[in-house]
Each structure stands twice: as structure tokens, then as C-alpha cells.
Short mmCIF file of C-alpha atoms and ligand atoms in Angstrom, two decimals:
data_model
loop_
_atom_site.label_atom_id
_atom_site.label_comp_id
_atom_site.label_asym_id
_atom_site.label_seq_id
_atom_site.Cartn_x
_atom_site.Cartn_y
_atom_site.Cartn_z
CA MET U 1 9.19 -23.57 18.87
CA THR U 2 9.09 -20.66 20.46
CA LEU U 3 9.58 -17.15 19.30
CA GLY U 4 13.52 -16.94 19.80
CA ASP U 5 13.85 -20.19 17.89
CA ILE U 6 12.39 -18.81 14.73
CA SER U 7 14.49 -16.13 15.03
CA GLN U 8 17.49 -17.91 14.88
CA ALA U 9 16.50 -20.26 12.34
CA GLN U 10 14.89 -18.25 10.28
CA PRO U 11 16.00 -14.25 11.04
CA SER U 12 15.36 -13.18 7.59
CA ALA U 13 11.64 -14.32 8.30
CA LEU U 14 11.51 -12.96 11.46
CA ASN U 15 12.65 -9.58 10.14
CA LYS U 16 10.13 -9.82 6.95
CA LEU U 17 7.01 -10.08 9.69
CA LEU U 18 8.50 -7.52 12.12
CA PHE U 19 10.07 -4.45 9.46
CA GLY U 20 8.45 -5.72 6.23
CA ASP U 21 10.59 -4.43 3.43
CA GLN U 22 11.29 -1.27 4.94
CA ASP U 23 14.86 -0.50 7.09
CA HIS U 24 14.53 -0.78 10.69
CA TRP U 25 15.38 2.95 10.42
CA PHE U 26 12.43 3.59 9.04
CA LEU U 27 10.51 3.47 12.63
CA PRO U 28 11.00 7.26 13.29
CA GLU U 29 10.53 8.40 10.30
CA ILE U 30 6.95 6.80 10.52
CA LEU U 31 6.62 8.69 13.84
CA LEU U 32 7.32 12.08 11.84
CA ARG U 33 5.01 10.76 8.95
CA THR U 34 2.42 10.29 10.99
CA LEU U 35 2.49 13.75 13.13
CA VAL U 36 2.51 15.63 9.88
CA MET U 37 -0.34 13.48 8.57
CA TYR U 38 -2.54 14.22 12.04
CA ILE U 39 -1.81 17.62 11.95
CA VAL U 40 -2.87 17.75 8.41
CA VAL U 41 -5.81 15.80 8.81
CA LEU U 42 -7.16 17.74 11.81
CA ILE U 43 -6.70 21.08 9.24
CA GLY U 44 -8.78 18.80 6.98
CA LEU U 45 -11.34 18.27 9.37
CA ARG U 46 -11.79 21.78 10.43
CA LEU U 47 -12.09 23.24 6.63
CA MET U 48 -14.90 20.93 6.22
CA GLY U 49 -16.40 22.34 9.17
CA LYS U 50 -17.75 19.63 10.94
CA ARG U 51 -17.71 19.35 14.42
CA GLY U 52 -18.63 15.31 14.93
CA VAL U 53 -19.42 12.44 12.65
CA ARG U 54 -22.76 11.57 14.34
CA GLN U 55 -24.64 14.07 11.94
CA LEU U 56 -22.29 12.52 8.60
CA SER U 57 -24.52 11.90 5.67
CA VAL U 58 -23.42 8.98 3.55
CA PHE U 59 -21.96 11.74 0.89
CA GLU U 60 -19.98 12.90 3.59
CA LEU U 61 -19.02 9.33 5.23
CA VAL U 62 -17.83 8.87 1.39
CA VAL U 63 -15.52 12.19 1.67
CA ILE U 64 -14.22 10.82 5.17
CA ILE U 65 -12.90 7.17 3.97
CA GLY U 66 -11.30 9.20 0.99
CA LEU U 67 -9.54 11.28 3.24
CA GLY U 68 -8.81 8.08 5.72
CA SER U 69 -6.80 6.26 3.03
CA ALA U 70 -5.31 9.36 1.90
CA ALA U 71 -3.80 10.49 5.65
CA GLY U 72 -2.78 6.65 6.19
CA ASP U 73 -1.11 5.58 3.36
CA PRO U 74 1.72 7.95 3.78
CA MET U 75 2.36 7.07 7.44
CA PHE U 76 3.83 4.14 6.78
CA TYR U 77 4.60 3.55 3.29
CA GLN U 78 8.04 4.55 1.85
CA GLU U 79 6.99 5.16 -1.29
CA VAL U 80 4.21 7.35 -0.54
CA GLY U 81 5.41 11.27 -0.20
CA LEU U 82 3.64 13.50 2.05
CA LEU U 83 2.97 15.77 -0.67
CA SER U 84 1.15 13.80 -2.77
CA ALA U 85 -1.66 13.21 0.41
CA VAL U 86 -1.39 16.33 1.42
CA ALA U 87 -2.65 17.04 -2.82
CA VAL U 88 -5.37 14.44 -2.18
CA PHE U 89 -6.51 16.38 1.09
CA VAL U 90 -6.91 19.84 -0.83
CA ALA U 91 -8.46 18.52 -3.84
CA VAL U 92 -11.21 16.26 -1.79
CA ILE U 93 -11.90 19.59 0.25
CA THR U 94 -12.30 21.70 -2.09
CA PHE U 95 -14.64 19.14 -3.92
CA TYR U 96 -16.86 18.76 -0.57
CA ARG U 97 -16.86 22.60 -0.26
CA PHE U 98 -17.85 23.13 -3.64
CA THR U 99 -21.03 20.37 -3.48
CA THR U 100 -22.21 21.98 0.27
CA TYR U 101 -21.93 25.62 -1.92
CA LEU U 102 -24.23 23.89 -4.22
CA THR U 103 -26.23 22.37 -1.85
CA ALA U 104 -26.92 25.25 -0.48
CA LYS U 105 -27.97 27.05 -3.27
CA SER U 106 -30.49 24.31 -4.73
CA LYS U 107 -33.02 22.16 -2.91
CA LYS U 108 -32.69 19.90 -6.00
CA VAL U 109 -29.08 19.18 -5.53
CA GLU U 110 -29.54 19.20 -2.10
CA GLN U 111 -32.11 16.24 -1.99
CA LEU U 112 -29.87 14.51 -5.03
CA ILE U 113 -26.78 14.05 -2.42
CA GLU U 114 -27.76 14.50 1.32
CA GLY U 115 -31.38 12.81 0.37
CA LYS U 116 -34.74 13.72 2.02
CA THR U 117 -36.56 13.24 5.45
CA VAL U 118 -38.91 10.49 5.04
CA CYS U 119 -42.49 10.61 6.22
CA LEU U 120 -42.78 7.14 8.29
CA ILE U 121 -46.35 7.64 10.07
CA GLU U 122 -48.97 10.22 9.74
CA ASP U 123 -51.75 10.17 12.13
CA GLY U 124 -50.89 6.89 13.76
CA LYS U 125 -50.53 5.06 10.10
CA PHE U 126 -47.53 4.33 8.08
CA CYS U 127 -46.78 6.69 5.09
CA ILE U 128 -47.15 3.49 3.29
CA ASP U 129 -45.47 5.01 -0.26
CA SER U 130 -42.63 6.04 1.96
CA PHE U 131 -42.20 2.69 3.15
CA LYS U 132 -42.39 0.98 -0.32
CA LYS U 133 -39.82 2.90 -1.42
CA GLU U 134 -37.35 3.20 1.02
CA ASP U 135 -37.61 -0.06 2.09
CA LEU U 136 -37.61 -0.23 5.82
CA ALA U 137 -37.79 -3.39 7.83
CA GLN U 138 -40.89 -2.91 10.16
CA ASP U 139 -38.77 -5.15 12.78
CA GLU U 140 -36.05 -2.33 13.23
CA PHE U 141 -38.54 -0.06 13.05
CA PHE U 142 -40.70 -0.88 15.78
CA SER U 143 -37.98 -1.70 18.09
CA GLU U 144 -37.12 1.85 17.90
CA LEU U 145 -40.76 3.13 18.47
CA ARG U 146 -40.63 1.17 21.40
CA LEU U 147 -37.43 2.18 22.81
CA LYS U 148 -39.37 5.80 22.54
CA GLY U 149 -41.78 3.99 24.93
CA VAL U 150 -44.33 3.71 22.29
CA SER U 151 -46.72 0.63 22.20
CA GLN U 152 -49.21 1.30 19.94
CA LEU U 153 -49.08 3.35 16.74
CA GLY U 154 -52.43 5.21 17.68
CA GLN U 155 -49.96 7.61 20.26
CA VAL U 156 -48.04 8.81 16.98
CA ASP U 157 -48.56 11.72 15.13
CA ARG U 158 -45.87 12.31 13.24
CA ALA U 159 -42.69 9.91 12.96
CA TYR U 160 -39.64 11.13 10.62
CA LEU U 161 -36.63 9.31 9.47
CA GLU U 162 -34.20 12.37 9.82
CA LEU U 163 -30.84 12.57 7.00
CA SER U 164 -28.85 11.40 9.89
CA GLY U 165 -31.06 7.84 10.28
CA GLU U 166 -32.08 8.91 13.53
CA LEU U 167 -35.84 8.86 13.89
CA SER U 168 -37.43 11.64 15.33
CA VAL U 169 -41.15 11.22 16.66
CA PHE U 170 -43.93 13.44 17.62
CA TYR U 171 -46.84 11.90 20.21
CA PHE U 172 -50.25 12.70 20.68
CA ALA U 173 -51.48 14.15 23.64
CA ASP U 174 -52.70 11.51 26.19
CA GLU U 175 -56.49 12.64 25.61
CA ALA U 176 -56.29 12.46 21.90
CA VAL U 177 -54.30 8.78 21.68
CA LYS U 178 -56.50 6.53 19.22
CA PRO U 179 -56.83 2.93 18.71
CA GLY U 180 -53.98 1.42 16.87
CA LEU U 181 -51.50 -1.16 15.92
CA SER U 182 -49.70 -2.70 18.72
CA ILE U 183 -46.37 -2.88 18.35
CA LEU U 184 -46.28 -5.13 21.30
CA PRO U 185 -44.73 -8.65 20.25
CA HIS U 186 -47.18 -10.31 22.17
CA GLU U 187 -50.25 -8.48 21.02
CA PHE U 188 -48.65 -8.20 17.35
CA ASP U 189 -48.00 -11.75 16.78
CA LYS U 190 -51.53 -12.69 17.63
CA GLN U 191 -52.42 -11.96 13.74
CA VAL U 192 -55.88 -13.39 11.70
CA THR U 193 -57.07 -13.25 8.46
CA THR U 194 -60.80 -14.46 9.61
CA ILE U 195 -62.13 -12.04 11.66
CA VAL U 196 -64.69 -13.99 14.35
CA GLU U 197 -65.94 -11.24 16.38
CA THR U 198 -67.31 -7.41 15.93
CA ASP U 199 -64.46 -5.01 16.81
CA VAL U 200 -62.12 -2.63 15.56
CA TYR U 201 -59.35 -4.17 14.39
CA ALA U 202 -55.67 -2.81 12.97
CA CYS U 203 -53.70 -3.54 9.58
CA THR U 204 -50.51 -5.26 9.93
CA ARG U 205 -49.13 -3.71 7.04
CA CYS U 206 -49.94 -0.33 7.61
CA GLY U 207 -51.75 0.65 10.63
CA ASN U 208 -54.95 1.71 9.68
CA THR U 209 -57.47 1.22 11.72
CA GLN U 210 -61.24 -0.30 10.88
CA LYS U 211 -63.96 -1.81 12.56
CA ILE U 212 -64.34 -5.32 10.69
CA ALA U 213 -67.78 -7.51 11.46
CA GLY U 214 -66.80 -10.82 10.67
CA SER U 215 -65.62 -13.01 7.71
CA ALA U 216 -62.27 -11.63 5.95
CA ALA U 217 -61.46 -8.08 5.51
CA VAL U 218 -59.10 -6.40 3.13
CA CYS U 219 -57.05 -3.37 4.06
CA ALA U 220 -58.91 0.07 2.76
CA VAL U 221 -55.76 1.77 2.49
CA CYS U 222 -53.11 -0.76 1.62
CA GLU U 223 -55.18 -4.06 0.80
CA GLY U 224 -53.35 -6.02 3.66
CA LYS U 225 -55.14 -8.59 4.90
CA LYS U 226 -53.66 -9.80 8.15
CA TRP U 227 -55.19 -8.07 11.26
CA VAL U 228 -54.44 -7.48 14.89
CA LYS U 229 -56.95 -6.37 17.26
CA ALA U 230 -56.41 -2.32 17.63
CA VAL U 231 -55.40 -1.16 21.12
CA ALA U 232 -55.71 1.79 23.08
CA HIS U 233 -52.70 2.09 25.30
CA LYS U 234 -51.61 5.43 26.12
CA ARG U 235 -47.99 6.48 25.60
CA VAL U 236 -46.26 5.47 29.32
CA PRO U 237 -43.32 8.00 29.71
ZN1 LIG F 301 -53.23 -1.87 5.53
#
């Protein structure tokens, strides 16, 4: 059956599929409605003072989603008037500006709404408290570090999870690189619980390095029990 057959057999069904409950004449009106809302959105985003979406915090994303819904509906729902959408924009942006005013005034409000920068690595080891609290996926974190050319944690002085969700990494100079936990899969996967030869090992949970002489050992920092041999590779830029 072709589309033509369908339209001949059930013209009303095809009409409903293409036009919904609206009249044909609603289509040009949609152009006008969309143009108006497009301008409203542009003005709205200018008033928010945002240049891009890369640096949106979770709170701002919520605002954007709310505005998106308010902007889209009046474009094609005949029963939604333009003014009600404009009213939503005025309200949301006023609240947004008020909230950003509060976050600028008070550090506490800022942390409550925007979250705060989280320490991930300090002196070649995980900031283990952050890892517990933030519930970070180790795999994902290692992957990001590898993409930045890090092969073992002893190359990293500090690493932070920024508010934007991006990772910032500060490296040790080559001569200050220490032995640390390898994050290269072929080395990281060689985890042992019983140590046979005396050497420096890195805890797979927190990156702490310890010299271990025989038998099983418990990490002095996080009480982890799995180890891999610490490696001292320098970072390849
Ligand atoms: Zn540990």
C-alpha cells in the first residue's frame, strides 16, 4: 500500500497524522510564533549572561531545560499563548539572576548550588575521602588521566574535578616524579594480594606506595589489600 492509497482510503487519518488537530492555516502561524520565541530565547540567554553551554553548572542546566520547554510549547501548540511563555522567561530569569546574586554574596550558598571543586589526587595518591563521597568511577578517571598522557599516579602532583565536570591536572616535573600506581591496563591488572618478592608496591585503591617484604599486606592509608608493583615511568608529553 502506498501513501497515496492511504490518503484515498482514509483521508482524515492522513490529515490527522500530518496536521494533528490543527487547521492547515496554523502552519504559517507557527513560523511567526517560532520567530517570536526565537527572539525571546536570544534575549533571555543574553540576560542570563552566558556565552556558551560548556561551563553550565547543574543548576544552570535545570534553568535551561525549563526555558527550553517554555520556549518550545508556544511554537506549535495553538492553545499556548506567546505571552504566557514570555512570562515564564521573565520569571525564570529573574529567579536565576537573584540566585546568582546570592551565590556571589555567600560562599555557602555558592557551594550549595554550584557544588565545589573536588580534590582527586594529592601528591601522587587519591584524596580518598573525595572518592568515597563523590562515588567516582575509577575506570573513567583513569581513562581521562591516560588521555592527558599520565601513565602512573606518581607523575601527578594535584588533580581536581572542576565544577564544569572537567579534570584539571598539575604534574610533577620529570625529576620529581615518584614511583606510583600504574594506570596502564596491562600493569594495573596484575594485582596481587600475596607479595612474594620484596619491592615497592602501590595500593590499587588509593595509590599509596609502600615497601612490602613478603606475605600479605594492608594499605596504611585506606586498608586496601590489593597491590601492583609501583612503576616510575616519567610522563611522555
Ligand atoms: Zn590504599
